[in-house]
Every structure is written in structure tokens, then in C-alpha cells.
Amino acid sequence: MYDLSELEAFVSVVRTGSLTASTRDLGLPKSTLSRKVRQLEQAVGQPLLLRQSRRIVPNEAGRVFYRYSVEILELVSQGREALDELKEDVSGTLELRCHEAFVRGWFSGVVRSFLEQHGDVRVAIGTQQTVPGELEDGVCLWLGEVGETTLRQEHLGSLSQGIYGSPDYFERYGVPASPGELDGHQWVDLLGGTGPGLVLRHPKLGTYPLAMPVRTFTVDQSCVQGDAIAAGRGLGLIPHWLAERRLEAHPGQFRLCLPEWRGPVLPVTLLYPHGHLPRRVRAFMAHLRANVPDEWLRELAKPPVVPETGTHHAGT
């Protein structure tokens, strides 16, 4: 039988990709965290993690064992929650905050299925365009870098990004054949989403520092950005997973160009306060973890981009 604290340490390191981030996540010294991971690898009988560049990633054995570790911890959590059910009701008002990109569709479905199981809970959802400064006893689902915060951070997955445009736009202005051709196209920007340091990545060709196209339209909400791209105002970076959800509801609104070139990977993070949380909050967090899309976890197992010939150049 594996030590549960060692499994928690391993899962946290895989989710965050960093010992430093996991020390904040678990509230453990780095030396203790490292020891727990080493002890688990000794118990398993083989290495589970690799250090690549500035990130720690699971090797093949680690990816397999990660899935089972998550299931084991989830079963333990469910067992504890089942016992808690005997002494504490799931009721009251559940304060939820969510990045505006997730509110429509998937997150609403998660909340709806939770309420079907817990009819005595009332839910208040607040849409977030910035990381909350504090949370009393609720949670926040965030997309993108979190930055400095006093809240606990649990990495749930990552979303890759691609460049999308509408069929009408491509018909009028053509489809770019390389990153170097983006300079001649109009751009629909999500406020704070891109900047002078934007880098595109290719699995074989490496990185391409993008000279930012002219922003013809800048918005502060993902759904408005998607509307503008679908209306042919220009090209823009959209997380693939969000684009696929939108295309399921509205087929043909836009399509991916330069499919092998990807923008920055966006982490998906669950934020919540330190200390003991009300039963309704813990129950919702467990429900949310159980409904994390598989696509969010795929980026965790991907190796970093290793260029064959160094930095890519415009026009190639």
C-alpha cells in the first residue's frame, strides 16, 4: 500500500510541473516534498519524473502511475466525504467564481450536475476577468497565469492555443502559410492575451517570436473575441478546447490555420482559501475534479518543444 502523502506529493508535482509551486500547493518544505517523491519512486521500483528545461514532467511510467494515483486519492477523498455525510449536511450558499471563458457551457453543466446531487445547496456564480484578491470560503476556476496570490493553487490541466479565422476572412484575405505572413493580417486581440513577447511554437521547427500584427479589434471577453473572429474582423489566438466547444454549437464559424504552430499554453487553476473549508465547498471541488476534461490533462504529458534548427525566421 502506498503512502497517501507521497501520492499527494507526486500528483501535485505532475500537475504543477514544479517543486516550488507544489510546496505552495501542499504547504510543505521543498526538502520534504522531494523526499516524499523519492520514497514513492523507491516503493514503485522505478523513476516517475523527468526534469526537462525548467519543468518537471512525468516519464512514461509516471504518466501511467499518475492516472492511478489520481483515482486512489479520489477514492480516499470520496471515502472521507461519505463519512462526513453522516455528520455534516451539504447545504447553504456556495460561492463560485469562474474565469469568463469557462462560464458558458462546460462550467454551467458542472454546476448543474452538482445541484442535481445536492438539492439543498444554493449557488452564486461571479464571472472573473482578474484573479480574485481573496476568497472567504468559496473557489475560483482560473484560466491563464495566476501570479502572486495568497490563495491555494491546484493545477487542473492546461489549454493549448491556435490561430483561428472565419471562412469569409480567409476567402477575402487568404490563408497564411507561415508565421511570417501573419504580419500582413488583421488581428482580434483578447485584452492582456498577447503582447510583444508572444512566441509561437512548432513541434519540429521550434519557436517563432511573433512580430505582433496590427490589432484591429481588442476585447476583454473570450466570447466577444470569438464573435469578432467569426464575423471576419481578423485572426486571433483561441484555446483549441474552447474553439472546439464553440464549433460544436456553431459549425463552420471559424477554422484553424497554421495548425502545427501553437501559442502559449494556458494553465487551468483551481483557487481556494487555506484552512478548513465548508462541506459544500469540499463537495463541489471533488465534483469539479471528477469532471475535468481529458483534453486538459494531455498538455501535462507533452514534452517541451525542441527545435531542430533553432529559432524559426519570418517567411519560412
PDB file of C-alpha atoms in Angstrom:
ATOM      1  CA  MET A   1       0.000   0.000   0.000  1.00  0.00           C
ATOM      2  CA  TYR A   2       1.401   3.398  -0.984  1.00  0.00           C
ATOM      3  CA  ASP A   3       1.684   6.269   1.469  1.00  0.00           C
ATOM      4  CA  LEU A   4      -1.127   8.732   0.681  1.00  0.00           C
ATOM      5  CA  SER A   5       1.010  11.776   1.428  1.00  0.00           C
ATOM      6  CA  GLU A   6       3.579  10.528  -1.091  1.00  0.00           C
ATOM      7  CA  LEU A   7       0.852  10.076  -3.714  1.00  0.00           C
ATOM      8  CA  GLU A   8      -0.399  13.607  -2.996  1.00  0.00           C
ATOM      9  CA  ALA A   9       3.136  14.967  -3.418  1.00  0.00           C
ATOM     10  CA  PHE A  10       3.618  13.117  -6.729  1.00  0.00           C
ATOM     11  CA  VAL A  11       0.241  14.209  -8.141  1.00  0.00           C
ATOM     12  CA  SER A  12       0.877  17.815  -7.141  1.00  0.00           C
ATOM     13  CA  VAL A  13       4.306  17.875  -8.815  1.00  0.00           C
ATOM     14  CA  VAL A  14       2.858  16.415 -12.036  1.00  0.00           C
ATOM     15  CA  ARG A  15       0.051  18.975 -12.014  1.00  0.00           C
ATOM     16  CA  THR A  16       2.253  21.988 -11.310  1.00  0.00           C
ATOM     17  CA  GLY A  17       5.431  20.846 -13.070  1.00  0.00           C
ATOM     18  CA  SER A  18       7.441  22.487 -10.319  1.00  0.00           C
ATOM     19  CA  LEU A  19       8.632  21.591  -6.827  1.00  0.00           C
ATOM     20  CA  THR A  20       8.388  25.251  -5.839  1.00  0.00           C
ATOM     21  CA  ALA A  21       4.756  25.516  -6.958  1.00  0.00           C
ATOM     22  CA  SER A  22       3.912  22.256  -5.188  1.00  0.00           C
ATOM     23  CA  THR A  23       5.422  23.496  -1.922  1.00  0.00           C
ATOM     24  CA  ARG A  24       2.881  26.332  -2.042  1.00  0.00           C
ATOM     25  CA  ASP A  25       0.130  23.928  -3.068  1.00  0.00           C
ATOM     26  CA  LEU A  26       0.759  21.461  -0.231  1.00  0.00           C
ATOM     27  CA  GLY A  27       2.308  23.746   2.357  1.00  0.00           C
ATOM     28  CA  LEU A  28       5.418  21.535   2.651  1.00  0.00           C
ATOM     29  CA  PRO A  29       9.134  22.398   2.638  1.00  0.00           C
ATOM     30  CA  LYS A  30      10.839  21.572  -0.660  1.00  0.00           C
ATOM     31  CA  SER A  31      13.134  19.047   1.054  1.00  0.00           C
ATOM     32  CA  THR A  32      10.140  17.176   2.495  1.00  0.00           C
ATOM     33  CA  LEU A  33       8.361  17.211  -0.866  1.00  0.00           C
ATOM     34  CA  SER A  34      11.454  15.867  -2.673  1.00  0.00           C
ATOM     35  CA  ARG A  35      11.867  13.125  -0.076  1.00  0.00           C
ATOM     36  CA  LYS A  36       8.258  12.001  -0.449  1.00  0.00           C
ATOM     37  CA  VAL A  37       8.624  11.746  -4.233  1.00  0.00           C
ATOM     38  CA  ARG A  38      11.880   9.763  -3.893  1.00  0.00           C
ATOM     39  CA  GLN A  39      10.277   7.410  -1.387  1.00  0.00           C
ATOM     40  CA  LEU A  40       7.349   6.807  -3.725  1.00  0.00           C
ATOM     41  CA  GLU A  41       9.700   6.057  -6.634  1.00  0.00           C
ATOM     42  CA  GLN A  42      11.532   3.578  -4.392  1.00  0.00           C
ATOM     43  CA  ALA A  43       8.228   1.930  -3.453  1.00  0.00           C
ATOM     44  CA  VAL A  44       7.179   1.743  -7.112  1.00  0.00           C
ATOM     45  CA  GLY A  45      10.610   0.454  -8.113  1.00  0.00           C
ATOM     46  CA  GLN A  46      11.353   2.888 -10.935  1.00  0.00           C
ATOM     47  CA  PRO A  47      11.684   6.638 -11.695  1.00  0.00           C
ATOM     48  CA  LEU A  48       8.447   8.506 -12.380  1.00  0.00           C
ATOM     49  CA  LEU A  49       9.576  12.057 -13.156  1.00  0.00           C
ATOM     50  CA  LEU A  50      11.976  13.780 -15.549  1.00  0.00           C
ATOM     51  CA  ARG A  51      13.455  17.265 -15.307  1.00  0.00           C
ATOM     52  CA  GLN A  52      13.240  18.963 -18.708  1.00  0.00           C
ATOM     53  CA  SER A  53      14.380  22.557 -19.065  1.00  0.00           C
ATOM     54  CA  ARG A  54      12.608  24.436 -16.255  1.00  0.00           C
ATOM     55  CA  ARG A  55       9.749  21.997 -15.870  1.00  0.00           C
ATOM     56  CA  ILE A  56       9.320  18.613 -14.206  1.00  0.00           C
ATOM     57  CA  VAL A  57       7.302  16.175 -16.336  1.00  0.00           C
ATOM     58  CA  PRO A  58       6.240  12.556 -15.876  1.00  0.00           C
ATOM     59  CA  ASN A  59       8.032   9.869 -17.893  1.00  0.00           C
ATOM     60  CA  GLU A  60       6.057   7.017 -19.460  1.00  0.00           C
ATOM     61  CA  ALA A  61       5.780   5.161 -16.147  1.00  0.00           C
ATOM     62  CA  GLY A  62       4.886   8.408 -14.400  1.00  0.00           C
ATOM     63  CA  ARG A  63       2.034   9.140 -16.812  1.00  0.00           C
ATOM     64  CA  VAL A  64       0.559   5.692 -16.225  1.00  0.00           C
ATOM     65  CA  PHE A  65       1.004   5.870 -12.465  1.00  0.00           C
ATOM     66  CA  TYR A  66      -0.383   9.426 -12.342  1.00  0.00           C
ATOM     67  CA  ARG A  67      -3.786   8.251 -13.533  1.00  0.00           C
ATOM     68  CA  TYR A  68      -3.936   5.534 -10.895  1.00  0.00           C
ATOM     69  CA  SER A  69      -2.679   7.917  -8.210  1.00  0.00           C
ATOM     70  CA  VAL A  70      -5.448  10.394  -9.012  1.00  0.00           C
ATOM     71  CA  GLU A  71      -8.003   7.590  -8.835  1.00  0.00           C
ATOM     72  CA  ILE A  72      -6.619   6.338  -5.499  1.00  0.00           C
ATOM     73  CA  LEU A  73      -6.689   9.818  -3.972  1.00  0.00           C
ATOM     74  CA  GLU A  74     -10.149  10.422  -5.362  1.00  0.00           C
ATOM     75  CA  LEU A  75     -11.401   7.180  -3.815  1.00  0.00           C
ATOM     76  CA  VAL A  76      -9.862   8.142  -0.473  1.00  0.00           C
ATOM     77  CA  SER A  77     -11.460  11.574  -0.745  1.00  0.00           C
ATOM     78  CA  GLN A  78     -14.805  10.021  -1.607  1.00  0.00           C
ATOM     79  CA  GLY A  79     -14.493   7.702   1.374  1.00  0.00           C
ATOM     80  CA  ARG A  80     -13.812  10.602   3.698  1.00  0.00           C
ATOM     81  CA  GLU A  81     -16.656  12.577   2.202  1.00  0.00           C
ATOM     82  CA  ALA A  82     -19.014   9.618   2.581  1.00  0.00           C
ATOM     83  CA  LEU A  83     -18.172   9.524   6.285  1.00  0.00           C
ATOM     84  CA  ASP A  84     -18.559  13.296   6.508  1.00  0.00           C
ATOM     85  CA  GLU A  85     -22.030  12.921   5.025  1.00  0.00           C
ATOM     86  CA  LEU A  86     -23.042  11.138   8.204  1.00  0.00           C
ATOM     87  CA  LYS A  87     -22.216  14.123  10.373  1.00  0.00           C
ATOM     88  CA  GLU A  88     -22.468  17.188   8.125  1.00  0.00           C
ATOM     89  CA  ASP A  89     -25.058  18.293   5.595  1.00  0.00           C
ATOM     90  CA  VAL A  90     -24.223  19.637   2.146  1.00  0.00           C
ATOM     91  CA  SER A  91     -26.273  22.812   2.275  1.00  0.00           C
ATOM     92  CA  GLY A  92     -26.012  26.586   2.333  1.00  0.00           C
ATOM     93  CA  THR A  93     -24.828  29.045  -0.315  1.00  0.00           C
ATOM     94  CA  LEU A  94     -21.917  28.001  -2.497  1.00  0.00           C
ATOM     95  CA  GLU A  95     -19.852  30.999  -3.667  1.00  0.00           C
ATOM     96  CA  LEU A  96     -18.245  30.225  -7.031  1.00  0.00           C
ATOM     97  CA  ARG A  97     -16.066  32.420  -9.174  1.00  0.00           C
ATOM     98  CA  CYS A  98     -15.043  31.479 -12.671  1.00  0.00           C
ATOM     99  CA  HIS A  99     -12.901  32.891 -15.456  1.00  0.00           C
ATOM    100  CA  GLU A 100     -15.218  34.396 -18.045  1.00  0.00           C
ATOM    101  CA  ALA A 101     -14.018  31.940 -20.714  1.00  0.00           C
ATOM    102  CA  PHE A 102     -15.497  28.978 -18.815  1.00  0.00           C
ATOM    103  CA  VAL A 103     -18.803  30.358 -17.551  1.00  0.00           C
ATOM    104  CA  ARG A 104     -20.887  29.442 -20.581  1.00  0.00           C
ATOM    105  CA  GLY A 105     -21.266  25.789 -21.480  1.00  0.00           C
ATOM    106  CA  TRP A 106     -18.981  23.387 -19.625  1.00  0.00           C
ATOM    107  CA  PHE A 107     -18.833  25.094 -16.208  1.00  0.00           C
ATOM    108  CA  SER A 108     -22.596  25.661 -16.174  1.00  0.00           C
ATOM    109  CA  GLY A 109     -23.038  21.948 -16.840  1.00  0.00           C
ATOM    110  CA  VAL A 110     -20.730  21.028 -13.945  1.00  0.00           C
ATOM    111  CA  VAL A 111     -22.691  23.286 -11.590  1.00  0.00           C
ATOM    112  CA  ARG A 112     -26.000  21.901 -12.844  1.00  0.00           C
ATOM    113  CA  SER A 113     -24.974  18.273 -12.280  1.00  0.00           C
ATOM    114  CA  PHE A 114     -23.700  19.180  -8.793  1.00  0.00           C
ATOM    115  CA  LEU A 115     -27.032  20.744  -7.891  1.00  0.00           C
ATOM    116  CA  GLU A 116     -28.846  17.645  -9.125  1.00  0.00           C
ATOM    117  CA  GLN A 117     -26.943  15.690  -6.446  1.00  0.00           C
ATOM    118  CA  HIS A 118     -27.237  18.328  -3.718  1.00  0.00           C
ATOM    119  CA  GLY A 119     -30.630  19.951  -3.891  1.00  0.00           C
ATOM    120  CA  ASP A 120     -30.242  21.890  -0.630  1.00  0.00           C
ATOM    121  CA  VAL A 121     -27.305  23.957  -1.942  1.00  0.00           C
ATOM    122  CA  ARG A 122     -27.787  27.442  -3.364  1.00  0.00           C
ATOM    123  CA  VAL A 123     -25.179  28.708  -5.846  1.00  0.00           C
ATOM    124  CA  ALA A 124     -23.920  32.221  -6.529  1.00  0.00           C
ATOM    125  CA  ILE A 125     -21.574  32.491  -9.544  1.00  0.00           C
ATOM    126  CA  GLY A 126     -19.373  35.507 -10.180  1.00  0.00           C
ATOM    127  CA  THR A 127     -17.583  35.990 -13.513  1.00  0.00           C
ATOM    128  CA  GLN A 128     -13.902  36.903 -13.110  1.00  0.00           C
ATOM    129  CA  GLN A 129     -11.723  38.863 -15.520  1.00  0.00           C
ATOM    130  CA  THR A 130      -8.922  39.203 -12.956  1.00  0.00           C
ATOM    131  CA  VAL A 131      -7.614  36.832 -10.267  1.00  0.00           C
ATOM    132  CA  PRO A 132      -9.583  37.446  -7.042  1.00  0.00           C
ATOM    133  CA  GLY A 133      -7.600  39.018  -4.248  1.00  0.00           C
ATOM    134  CA  GLU A 134      -9.228  36.806  -1.632  1.00  0.00           C
ATOM    135  CA  LEU A 135     -11.893  34.154  -1.136  1.00  0.00           C
ATOM    136  CA  GLU A 136     -13.608  33.579   2.192  1.00  0.00           C
ATOM    137  CA  ASP A 137     -14.915  30.045   1.742  1.00  0.00           C
ATOM    138  CA  GLY A 138     -15.528  29.705  -1.998  1.00  0.00           C
ATOM    139  CA  VAL A 139     -13.464  28.656  -5.009  1.00  0.00           C
ATOM    140  CA  CYS A 140     -12.365  30.198  -8.285  1.00  0.00           C
ATOM    141  CA  LEU A 141     -11.602  28.438 -11.577  1.00  0.00           C
ATOM    142  CA  TRP A 142      -8.979  30.452 -13.466  1.00  0.00           C
ATOM    143  CA  LEU A 143      -7.524  30.278 -16.977  1.00  0.00           C
ATOM    144  CA  GLY A 144      -4.015  31.654 -17.510  1.00  0.00           C
ATOM    145  CA  GLU A 145      -1.139  32.601 -15.258  1.00  0.00           C
ATOM    146  CA  VAL A 146      -2.216  33.304 -11.682  1.00  0.00           C
ATOM    147  CA  GLY A 147       0.686  35.424 -10.469  1.00  0.00           C
ATOM    148  CA  GLU A 148       1.205  36.282  -6.826  1.00  0.00           C
ATOM    149  CA  THR A 149      -1.669  35.250  -4.579  1.00  0.00           C
ATOM    150  CA  THR A 150      -2.272  34.129  -1.016  1.00  0.00           C
ATOM    151  CA  LEU A 151      -4.788  31.516  -2.201  1.00  0.00           C
ATOM    152  CA  ARG A 152      -4.043  27.822  -2.574  1.00  0.00           C
ATOM    153  CA  GLN A 153      -3.450  26.789  -6.187  1.00  0.00           C
ATOM    154  CA  GLU A 154      -4.361  23.422  -7.665  1.00  0.00           C
ATOM    155  CA  HIS A 155      -3.354  22.863 -11.275  1.00  0.00           C
ATOM    156  CA  LEU A 156      -6.196  21.063 -13.087  1.00  0.00           C
ATOM    157  CA  GLY A 157      -4.727  20.980 -16.582  1.00  0.00           C
ATOM    158  CA  SER A 158      -3.664  23.178 -19.489  1.00  0.00           C
ATOM    159  CA  LEU A 159      -5.141  24.511 -22.725  1.00  0.00           C
ATOM    160  CA  SER A 160      -3.095  24.869 -25.897  1.00  0.00           C
ATOM    161  CA  GLN A 161      -3.889  27.733 -28.275  1.00  0.00           C
ATOM    162  CA  GLY A 162      -4.123  28.073 -32.028  1.00  0.00           C
ATOM    163  CA  ILE A 163      -4.766  30.818 -34.585  1.00  0.00           C
ATOM    164  CA  TYR A 164      -8.318  30.933 -35.925  1.00  0.00           C
ATOM    165  CA  GLY A 165     -10.138  32.903 -38.607  1.00  0.00           C
ATOM    166  CA  SER A 166     -13.512  32.785 -40.338  1.00  0.00           C
ATOM    167  CA  PRO A 167     -14.035  31.204 -43.778  1.00  0.00           C
ATOM    168  CA  ASP A 168     -15.183  34.608 -45.057  1.00  0.00           C
ATOM    169  CA  TYR A 169     -11.984  36.261 -43.804  1.00  0.00           C
ATOM    170  CA  PHE A 170      -9.789  33.609 -45.423  1.00  0.00           C
ATOM    171  CA  GLU A 171     -11.692  33.988 -48.696  1.00  0.00           C
ATOM    172  CA  ARG A 172     -11.092  37.751 -48.710  1.00  0.00           C
ATOM    173  CA  TYR A 173      -7.502  37.895 -47.427  1.00  0.00           C
ATOM    174  CA  GLY A 174      -6.095  34.405 -47.939  1.00  0.00           C
ATOM    175  CA  VAL A 175      -4.798  31.811 -45.509  1.00  0.00           C
ATOM    176  CA  PRO A 176      -1.330  32.492 -44.039  1.00  0.00           C
ATOM    177  CA  ALA A 177       1.095  29.717 -44.960  1.00  0.00           C
ATOM    178  CA  SER A 178       3.721  30.584 -42.328  1.00  0.00           C
ATOM    179  CA  PRO A 179       4.040  32.701 -39.165  1.00  0.00           C
ATOM    180  CA  GLY A 180       5.931  35.304 -41.182  1.00  0.00           C
ATOM    181  CA  GLU A 181       2.782  36.025 -43.206  1.00  0.00           C
ATOM    182  CA  LEU A 182       0.749  36.954 -40.116  1.00  0.00           C
ATOM    183  CA  ASP A 183       2.232  40.449 -40.183  1.00  0.00           C
ATOM    184  CA  GLY A 184       0.010  41.301 -43.130  1.00  0.00           C
ATOM    185  CA  HIS A 185      -3.223  40.211 -41.454  1.00  0.00           C
ATOM    186  CA  GLN A 186      -5.714  41.906 -39.151  1.00  0.00           C
ATOM    187  CA  TRP A 187      -5.744  40.695 -35.547  1.00  0.00           C
ATOM    188  CA  VAL A 188      -8.525  40.319 -32.970  1.00  0.00           C
ATOM    189  CA  ASP A 189      -6.843  40.569 -29.574  1.00  0.00           C
ATOM    190  CA  LEU A 190      -8.077  39.476 -26.174  1.00  0.00           C
ATOM    191  CA  LEU A 191      -7.108  42.197 -23.699  1.00  0.00           C
ATOM    192  CA  GLY A 192      -3.931  41.077 -21.967  1.00  0.00           C
ATOM    193  CA  GLY A 193      -3.794  37.905 -24.040  1.00  0.00           C
ATOM    194  CA  THR A 194      -0.942  38.816 -26.384  1.00  0.00           C
ATOM    195  CA  GLY A 195       1.904  41.265 -26.399  1.00  0.00           C
ATOM    196  CA  PRO A 196       5.358  41.981 -27.793  1.00  0.00           C
ATOM    197  CA  GLY A 197       6.710  38.795 -26.207  1.00  0.00           C
ATOM    198  CA  LEU A 198       4.290  36.427 -27.969  1.00  0.00           C
ATOM    199  CA  VAL A 199       6.042  33.276 -29.164  1.00  0.00           C
ATOM    200  CA  LEU A 200       4.573  30.577 -31.415  1.00  0.00           C
ATOM    201  CA  ARG A 201       5.861  27.013 -31.091  1.00  0.00           C
ATOM    202  CA  HIS A 202       6.176  24.165 -33.585  1.00  0.00           C
ATOM    203  CA  PRO A 203       6.905  20.548 -32.542  1.00  0.00           C
ATOM    204  CA  LYS A 204       9.792  20.266 -35.025  1.00  0.00           C
ATOM    205  CA  LEU A 205      10.751  23.762 -36.133  1.00  0.00           C
ATOM    206  CA  GLY A 206      10.977  25.218 -32.632  1.00  0.00           C
ATOM    207  CA  THR A 207       9.939  28.733 -31.648  1.00  0.00           C
ATOM    208  CA  TYR A 208       8.964  31.795 -33.643  1.00  0.00           C
ATOM    209  CA  PRO A 209       8.883  35.241 -31.932  1.00  0.00           C
ATOM    210  CA  LEU A 210       5.842  36.867 -33.477  1.00  0.00           C
ATOM    211  CA  ALA A 211       6.002  40.480 -34.589  1.00  0.00           C
ATOM    212  CA  MET A 212       2.549  41.416 -33.348  1.00  0.00           C
ATOM    213  CA  PRO A 213       0.065  42.044 -36.185  1.00  0.00           C
ATOM    214  CA  VAL A 214      -1.962  45.246 -36.155  1.00  0.00           C
ATOM    215  CA  ARG A 215      -4.740  44.956 -33.594  1.00  0.00           C
ATOM    216  CA  THR A 216      -7.893  45.990 -35.410  1.00  0.00           C
ATOM    217  CA  PHE A 217     -10.174  44.897 -32.573  1.00  0.00           C
ATOM    218  CA  THR A 218      -9.394  44.438 -28.858  1.00  0.00           C
ATOM    219  CA  VAL A 219     -11.923  43.000 -26.403  1.00  0.00           C
ATOM    220  CA  ASP A 220     -11.966  41.883 -22.768  1.00  0.00           C
ATOM    221  CA  GLN A 221     -14.100  38.739 -23.057  1.00  0.00           C
ATOM    222  CA  SER A 222     -13.410  35.458 -24.842  1.00  0.00           C
ATOM    223  CA  CYS A 223     -16.949  35.133 -26.184  1.00  0.00           C
ATOM    224  CA  VAL A 224     -16.759  38.627 -27.745  1.00  0.00           C
ATOM    225  CA  GLN A 225     -13.371  37.773 -29.265  1.00  0.00           C
ATOM    226  CA  GLY A 226     -14.900  34.618 -30.768  1.00  0.00           C
ATOM    227  CA  ASP A 227     -17.825  36.640 -32.142  1.00  0.00           C
ATOM    228  CA  ALA A 228     -15.432  39.122 -33.756  1.00  0.00           C
ATOM    229  CA  ILE A 229     -13.319  36.384 -35.347  1.00  0.00           C
ATOM    230  CA  ALA A 230     -16.454  34.610 -36.598  1.00  0.00           C
ATOM    231  CA  ALA A 231     -17.644  37.928 -38.076  1.00  0.00           C
ATOM    232  CA  GLY A 232     -14.440  38.175 -40.148  1.00  0.00           C
ATOM    233  CA  ARG A 233     -12.783  41.059 -38.284  1.00  0.00           C
ATOM    234  CA  GLY A 234      -9.445  39.259 -38.255  1.00  0.00           C
ATOM    235  CA  LEU A 235      -7.401  36.352 -36.907  1.00  0.00           C
ATOM    236  CA  GLY A 236      -6.867  35.598 -33.240  1.00  0.00           C
ATOM    237  CA  LEU A 237      -5.470  33.173 -30.676  1.00  0.00           C
ATOM    238  CA  ILE A 238      -8.105  30.897 -29.119  1.00  0.00           C
ATOM    239  CA  PRO A 239      -7.609  27.876 -26.859  1.00  0.00           C
ATOM    240  CA  HIS A 240      -8.266  24.784 -29.006  1.00  0.00           C
ATOM    241  CA  TRP A 241     -10.610  23.263 -26.411  1.00  0.00           C
ATOM    242  CA  LEU A 242     -12.788  26.404 -26.272  1.00  0.00           C
ATOM    243  CA  ALA A 243     -12.814  26.671 -30.060  1.00  0.00           C
ATOM    244  CA  GLU A 244     -13.953  23.057 -30.406  1.00  0.00           C
ATOM    245  CA  ARG A 245     -16.788  23.611 -27.898  1.00  0.00           C
ATOM    246  CA  ARG A 246     -17.956  26.650 -29.852  1.00  0.00           C
ATOM    247  CA  LEU A 247     -17.766  24.850 -33.194  1.00  0.00           C
ATOM    248  CA  GLU A 248     -19.873  22.020 -31.788  1.00  0.00           C
ATOM    249  CA  ALA A 249     -22.645  24.565 -31.174  1.00  0.00           C
ATOM    250  CA  HIS A 250     -21.964  26.691 -34.280  1.00  0.00           C
ATOM    251  CA  PRO A 251     -20.290  24.591 -37.004  1.00  0.00           C
ATOM    252  CA  GLY A 252     -18.246  26.462 -39.585  1.00  0.00           C
ATOM    253  CA  GLN A 253     -17.988  29.801 -37.743  1.00  0.00           C
ATOM    254  CA  PHE A 254     -14.216  29.746 -37.968  1.00  0.00           C
ATOM    255  CA  ARG A 255     -11.378  27.351 -38.610  1.00  0.00           C
ATOM    256  CA  LEU A 256      -7.797  26.767 -37.541  1.00  0.00           C
ATOM    257  CA  CYS A 257      -4.874  27.985 -39.643  1.00  0.00           C
ATOM    258  CA  LEU A 258      -1.174  27.155 -39.209  1.00  0.00           C
ATOM    259  CA  PRO A 259      -2.356  24.057 -37.284  1.00  0.00           C
ATOM    260  CA  GLU A 260       1.110  22.924 -36.180  1.00  0.00           C
ATOM    261  CA  TRP A 261       2.017  26.345 -34.766  1.00  0.00           C
ATOM    262  CA  ARG A 262       0.700  26.946 -31.249  1.00  0.00           C
ATOM    263  CA  GLY A 263       0.508  29.919 -28.957  1.00  0.00           C
ATOM    264  CA  PRO A 264       1.386  29.917 -25.228  1.00  0.00           C
ATOM    265  CA  VAL A 265      -0.107  27.078 -23.181  1.00  0.00           C
ATOM    266  CA  LEU A 266      -2.605  28.391 -20.621  1.00  0.00           C
ATOM    267  CA  PRO A 267      -2.791  26.676 -17.214  1.00  0.00           C
ATOM    268  CA  VAL A 268      -6.192  25.946 -15.661  1.00  0.00           C
ATOM    269  CA  THR A 269      -6.055  26.502 -11.900  1.00  0.00           C
ATOM    270  CA  LEU A 270      -8.452  25.955  -9.016  1.00  0.00           C
ATOM    271  CA  LEU A 271      -8.018  28.659  -6.363  1.00  0.00           C
ATOM    272  CA  TYR A 272      -9.340  28.358  -2.817  1.00  0.00           C
ATOM    273  CA  PRO A 273      -8.521  29.566   0.715  1.00  0.00           C
ATOM    274  CA  HIS A 274      -6.214  27.824   3.159  1.00  0.00           C
ATOM    275  CA  GLY A 275      -7.664  26.099   6.186  1.00  0.00           C
ATOM    276  CA  HIS A 276     -10.817  24.057   6.701  1.00  0.00           C
ATOM    277  CA  LEU A 277     -13.467  24.543   4.027  1.00  0.00           C
ATOM    278  CA  PRO A 278     -17.224  24.051   4.443  1.00  0.00           C
ATOM    279  CA  ARG A 279     -18.622  20.702   3.378  1.00  0.00           C
ATOM    280  CA  ARG A 280     -20.429  22.200   0.392  1.00  0.00           C
ATOM    281  CA  VAL A 281     -17.149  23.688  -0.913  1.00  0.00           C
ATOM    282  CA  ARG A 282     -15.216  20.443  -0.495  1.00  0.00           C
ATOM    283  CA  ALA A 283     -18.022  18.523  -2.182  1.00  0.00           C
ATOM    284  CA  PHE A 284     -18.044  20.884  -5.167  1.00  0.00           C
ATOM    285  CA  MET A 285     -14.253  20.718  -5.510  1.00  0.00           C
ATOM    286  CA  ALA A 286     -14.404  16.911  -5.626  1.00  0.00           C
ATOM    287  CA  HIS A 287     -17.189  17.103  -8.218  1.00  0.00           C
ATOM    288  CA  LEU A 288     -15.185  19.579 -10.316  1.00  0.00           C
ATOM    289  CA  ARG A 289     -12.053  17.391 -10.258  1.00  0.00           C
ATOM    290  CA  ALA A 290     -14.109  14.375 -11.345  1.00  0.00           C
ATOM    291  CA  ASN A 291     -15.370  16.341 -14.357  1.00  0.00           C
ATOM    292  CA  VAL A 292     -12.087  17.803 -15.626  1.00  0.00           C
ATOM    293  CA  PRO A 293     -11.982  17.132 -19.396  1.00  0.00           C
ATOM    294  CA  ASP A 294      -9.330  14.658 -20.525  1.00  0.00           C
ATOM    295  CA  GLU A 295      -8.077  17.226 -23.042  1.00  0.00           C
ATOM    296  CA  TRP A 296      -6.918  19.473 -20.187  1.00  0.00           C
ATOM    297  CA  LEU A 297      -4.557  16.735 -18.951  1.00  0.00           C
ATOM    298  CA  ARG A 298      -2.941  15.954 -22.299  1.00  0.00           C
ATOM    299  CA  GLU A 299      -0.674  19.013 -22.196  1.00  0.00           C
ATOM    300  CA  LEU A 300       0.836  17.699 -18.921  1.00  0.00           C
ATOM    301  CA  ALA A 301       2.313  14.681 -20.673  1.00  0.00           C
ATOM    302  CA  LYS A 302       3.659  16.515 -23.716  1.00  0.00           C
ATOM    303  CA  PRO A 303       7.432  17.066 -23.892  1.00  0.00           C
ATOM    304  CA  PRO A 304       8.651  20.637 -24.406  1.00  0.00           C
ATOM    305  CA  VAL A 305       9.318  21.895 -27.936  1.00  0.00           C
ATOM    306  CA  VAL A 306      12.858  21.041 -29.042  1.00  0.00           C
ATOM    307  CA  PRO A 307      13.831  22.929 -32.213  1.00  0.00           C
ATOM    308  CA  GLU A 308      15.735  21.106 -34.943  1.00  0.00           C
ATOM    309  CA  THR A 309      17.394  24.198 -36.383  1.00  0.00           C
ATOM    310  CA  GLY A 310      16.933  26.854 -33.708  1.00  0.00           C
ATOM    311  CA  THR A 311      14.620  29.853 -33.840  1.00  0.00           C
ATOM    312  CA  HIS A 312      12.372  29.995 -36.878  1.00  0.00           C
ATOM    313  CA  HIS A 313      12.604  33.005 -39.181  1.00  0.00           C
ATOM    314  CA  ALA A 314       9.930  35.064 -40.865  1.00  0.00           C
ATOM    315  CA  GLY A 315       8.738  33.818 -44.200  1.00  0.00           C
ATOM    316  CA  THR A 316       9.695  30.185 -43.606  1.00  0.00           C
TER     317      THR A 316
END
